[in-house]
Short mmCIF file of C-alpha atoms and ligand atoms in Angstrom, two decimals:
data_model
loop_
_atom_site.label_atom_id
_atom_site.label_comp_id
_atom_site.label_asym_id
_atom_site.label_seq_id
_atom_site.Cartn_x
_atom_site.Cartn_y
_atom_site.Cartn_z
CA UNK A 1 -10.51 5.57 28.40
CA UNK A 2 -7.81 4.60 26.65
CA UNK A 3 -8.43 1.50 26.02
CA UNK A 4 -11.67 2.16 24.52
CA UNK A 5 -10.50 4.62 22.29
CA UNK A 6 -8.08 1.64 20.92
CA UNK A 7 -10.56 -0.85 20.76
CA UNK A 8 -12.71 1.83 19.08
CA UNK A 9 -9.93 2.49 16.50
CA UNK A 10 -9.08 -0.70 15.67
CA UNK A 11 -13.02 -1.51 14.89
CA UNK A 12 -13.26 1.85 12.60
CA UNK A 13 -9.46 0.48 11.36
CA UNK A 14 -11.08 -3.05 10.24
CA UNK A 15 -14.47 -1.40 8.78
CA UNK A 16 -12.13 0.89 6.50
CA UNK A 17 -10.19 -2.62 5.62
CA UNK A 18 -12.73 -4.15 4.94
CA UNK A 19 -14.50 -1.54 2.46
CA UNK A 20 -11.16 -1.17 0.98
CA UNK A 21 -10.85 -5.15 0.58
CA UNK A 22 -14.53 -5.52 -0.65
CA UNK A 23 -13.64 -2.50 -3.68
CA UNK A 24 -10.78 -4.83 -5.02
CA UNK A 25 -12.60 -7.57 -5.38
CA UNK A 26 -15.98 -5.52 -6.82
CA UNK A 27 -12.95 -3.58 -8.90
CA UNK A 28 -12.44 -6.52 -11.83
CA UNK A 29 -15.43 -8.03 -12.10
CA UNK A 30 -18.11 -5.44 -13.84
CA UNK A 31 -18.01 -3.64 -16.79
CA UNK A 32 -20.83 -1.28 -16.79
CA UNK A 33 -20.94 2.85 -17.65
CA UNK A 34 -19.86 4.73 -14.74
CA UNK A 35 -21.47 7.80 -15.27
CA UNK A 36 -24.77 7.09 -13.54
CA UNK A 37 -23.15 5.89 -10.03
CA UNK A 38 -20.65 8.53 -10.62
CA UNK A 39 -23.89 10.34 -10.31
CA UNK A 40 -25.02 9.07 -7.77
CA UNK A 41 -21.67 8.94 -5.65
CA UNK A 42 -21.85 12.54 -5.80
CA UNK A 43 -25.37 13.58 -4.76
CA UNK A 44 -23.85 10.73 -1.27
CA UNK A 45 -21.29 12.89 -1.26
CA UNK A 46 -23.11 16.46 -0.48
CA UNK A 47 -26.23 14.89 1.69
CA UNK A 48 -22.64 13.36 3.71
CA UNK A 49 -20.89 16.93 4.27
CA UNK A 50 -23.60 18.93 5.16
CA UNK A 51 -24.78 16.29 7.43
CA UNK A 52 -20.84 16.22 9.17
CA UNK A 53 -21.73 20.05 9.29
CA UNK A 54 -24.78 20.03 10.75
CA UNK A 55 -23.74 17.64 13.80
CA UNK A 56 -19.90 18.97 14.09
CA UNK A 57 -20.68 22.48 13.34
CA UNK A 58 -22.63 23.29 16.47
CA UNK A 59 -21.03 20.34 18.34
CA UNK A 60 -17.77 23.01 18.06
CA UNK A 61 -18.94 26.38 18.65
CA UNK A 62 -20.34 24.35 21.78
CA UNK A 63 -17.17 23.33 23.10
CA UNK A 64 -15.16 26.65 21.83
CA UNK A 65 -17.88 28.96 24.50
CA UNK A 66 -16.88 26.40 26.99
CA UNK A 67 -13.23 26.83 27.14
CA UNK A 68 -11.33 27.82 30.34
CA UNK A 69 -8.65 30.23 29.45
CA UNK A 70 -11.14 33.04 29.38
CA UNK A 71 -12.40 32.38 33.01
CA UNK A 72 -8.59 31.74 34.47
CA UNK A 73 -7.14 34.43 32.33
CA UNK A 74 -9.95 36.75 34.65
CA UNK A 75 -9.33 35.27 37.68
CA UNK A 76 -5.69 35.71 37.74
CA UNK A 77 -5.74 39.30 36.57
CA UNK A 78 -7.76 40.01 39.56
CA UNK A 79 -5.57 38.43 41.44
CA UNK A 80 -2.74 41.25 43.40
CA UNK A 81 -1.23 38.45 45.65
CA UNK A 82 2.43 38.52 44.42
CA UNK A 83 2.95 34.88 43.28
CA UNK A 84 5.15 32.00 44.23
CA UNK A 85 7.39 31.83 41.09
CA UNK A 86 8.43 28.22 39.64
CA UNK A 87 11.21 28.09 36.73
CA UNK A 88 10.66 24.83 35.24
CA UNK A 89 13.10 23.47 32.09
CA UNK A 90 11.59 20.83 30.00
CA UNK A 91 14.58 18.96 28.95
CA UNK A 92 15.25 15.18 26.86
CA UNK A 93 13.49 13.51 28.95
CA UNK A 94 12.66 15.18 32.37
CA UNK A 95 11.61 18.26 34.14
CA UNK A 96 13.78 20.54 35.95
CA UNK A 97 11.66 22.40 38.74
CA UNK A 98 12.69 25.37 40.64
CA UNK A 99 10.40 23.88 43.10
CA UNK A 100 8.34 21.39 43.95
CA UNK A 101 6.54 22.48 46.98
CA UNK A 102 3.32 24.52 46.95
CA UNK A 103 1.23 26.08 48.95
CA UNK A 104 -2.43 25.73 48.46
CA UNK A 105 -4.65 28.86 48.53
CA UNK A 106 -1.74 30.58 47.29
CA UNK A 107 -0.78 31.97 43.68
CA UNK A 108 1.83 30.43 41.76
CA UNK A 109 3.67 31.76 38.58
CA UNK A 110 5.08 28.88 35.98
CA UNK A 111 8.00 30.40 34.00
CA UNK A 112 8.30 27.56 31.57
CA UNK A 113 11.10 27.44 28.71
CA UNK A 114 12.92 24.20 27.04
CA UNK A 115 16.40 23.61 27.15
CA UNK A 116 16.65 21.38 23.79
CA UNK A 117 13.33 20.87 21.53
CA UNK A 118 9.44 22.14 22.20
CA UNK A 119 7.61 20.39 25.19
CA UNK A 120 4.18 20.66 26.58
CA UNK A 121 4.26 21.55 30.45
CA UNK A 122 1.04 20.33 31.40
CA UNK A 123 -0.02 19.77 34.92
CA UNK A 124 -2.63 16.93 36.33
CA UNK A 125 -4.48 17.09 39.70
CA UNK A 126 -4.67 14.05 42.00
CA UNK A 127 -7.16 12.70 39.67
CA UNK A 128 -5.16 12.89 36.93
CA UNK A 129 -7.30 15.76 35.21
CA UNK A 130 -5.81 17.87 33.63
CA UNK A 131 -5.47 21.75 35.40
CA UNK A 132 -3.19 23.96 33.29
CA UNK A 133 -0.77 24.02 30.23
CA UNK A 134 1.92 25.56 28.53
CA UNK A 135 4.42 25.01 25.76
CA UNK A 136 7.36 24.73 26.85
CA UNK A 137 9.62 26.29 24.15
CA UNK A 138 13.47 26.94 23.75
CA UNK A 139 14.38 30.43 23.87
CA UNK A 140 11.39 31.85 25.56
CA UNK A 141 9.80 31.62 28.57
CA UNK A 142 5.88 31.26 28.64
CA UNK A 143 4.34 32.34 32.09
CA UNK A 144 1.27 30.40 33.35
CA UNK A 145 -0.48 31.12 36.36
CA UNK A 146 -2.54 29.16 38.40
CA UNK A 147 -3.84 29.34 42.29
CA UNK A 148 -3.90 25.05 43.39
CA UNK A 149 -6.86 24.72 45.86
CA UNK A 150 -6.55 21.53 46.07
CA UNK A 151 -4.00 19.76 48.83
CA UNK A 152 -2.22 16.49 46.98
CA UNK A 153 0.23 15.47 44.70
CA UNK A 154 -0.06 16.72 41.05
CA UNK A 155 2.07 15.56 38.35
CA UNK A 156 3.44 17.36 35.55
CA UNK A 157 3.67 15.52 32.13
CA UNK A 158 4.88 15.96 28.67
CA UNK A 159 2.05 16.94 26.32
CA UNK A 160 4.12 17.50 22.97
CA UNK A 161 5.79 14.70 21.13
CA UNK A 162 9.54 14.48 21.67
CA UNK A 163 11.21 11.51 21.36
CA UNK A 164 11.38 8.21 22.11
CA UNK A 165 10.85 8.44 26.43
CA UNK A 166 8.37 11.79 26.23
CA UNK A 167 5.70 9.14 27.62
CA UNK A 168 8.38 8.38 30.98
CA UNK A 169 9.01 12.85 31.23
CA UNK A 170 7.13 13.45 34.11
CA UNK A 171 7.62 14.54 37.65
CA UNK A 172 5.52 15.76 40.81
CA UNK A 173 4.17 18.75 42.66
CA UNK A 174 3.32 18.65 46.19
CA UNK A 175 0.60 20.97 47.09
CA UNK A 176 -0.38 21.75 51.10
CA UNK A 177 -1.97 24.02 53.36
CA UNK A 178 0.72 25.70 55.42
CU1 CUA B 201 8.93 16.22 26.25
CU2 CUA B 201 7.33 15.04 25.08
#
């Protein structure tokens, strides 16, 4: 995945290159009135943004009625089971769990804060999909809750730019049934 998004952005990267490339050359070479393609350039212009409305307009309020929070947000209000609480410090450049050890089935209550700059607490299953999030901010604590059904070893990673290792901050949960 990610290696087609980098091939894909170094394609789009050459095309804009090249456009720019092919205007410098075009650039000295006529002499003509400009007030026609100005024209012209314009009319492109409009037909272009309504048509990026058209597609990305739906295309979002698509993906904004499809967004979890909602759903969890419901599930774990009607949830009474008192949960397993987890502190968990998001420090230069690791995690400092309460706990690592799970229990599947079961509620669990994140109580994430940062002991230097902002992080982003965000937790992958075993297939590396991503389950829940939370900023993880310095003087507060955001709460997240989520109930792992799954058995297996999740991993929590960094999801907000901080430094030069925020790609290495990560450690592991271990979720089983007891
Ligand atoms: Cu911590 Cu990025």
């Amino acid at each position: 995945m990610q290696d087609t998004a980098w091939q894909a952005s170094l394609i789009l990267m050459s095309l804009v290159g090249l456009g720019f490339s092919y205007v410098a050359i075009q650039s000295g070479s006529r002499d003509e009135d400009y007030a026609p393609m100005q024209k012209r350039a314009y009319r492109l212009r409009l037909k272009l943004f309504w048509a990026l409305i058209l597609v990305f307009g739906p295309a979002m309020i698509y993906t904004l009625t499809d967004l979890p929070y909602a759903a969890a947000l419901a599930r774990s209000a009607q949830d009474t089971r008192t949960p397993q609480v987890i502190r968990a410090t998001g420090h230069l450049w690791y995690w400092e769990l309460s706990e690592s050890h799970i229990d599947a089935g079961q509620p669990v209550e994140f109580q994430v804060s940062a002991a230097d700059v902002n992080h982003g607490f965000g937790i992958y299953d075993p297939d590396m999909i991503l389950v829940a999030q939370v900023q993880a901010m310095p003087g507060y604590v955001n709460t997240l809750r989520h109930t792992f059904e799954r058995e297996g070893t999740y991993r929590i990673l960094c999801l907000e730019y901080c430094g030069t290792v925020h790609h290495a901050m990560m450690t592991e949960l271990t979720v089983a049934r007891r």
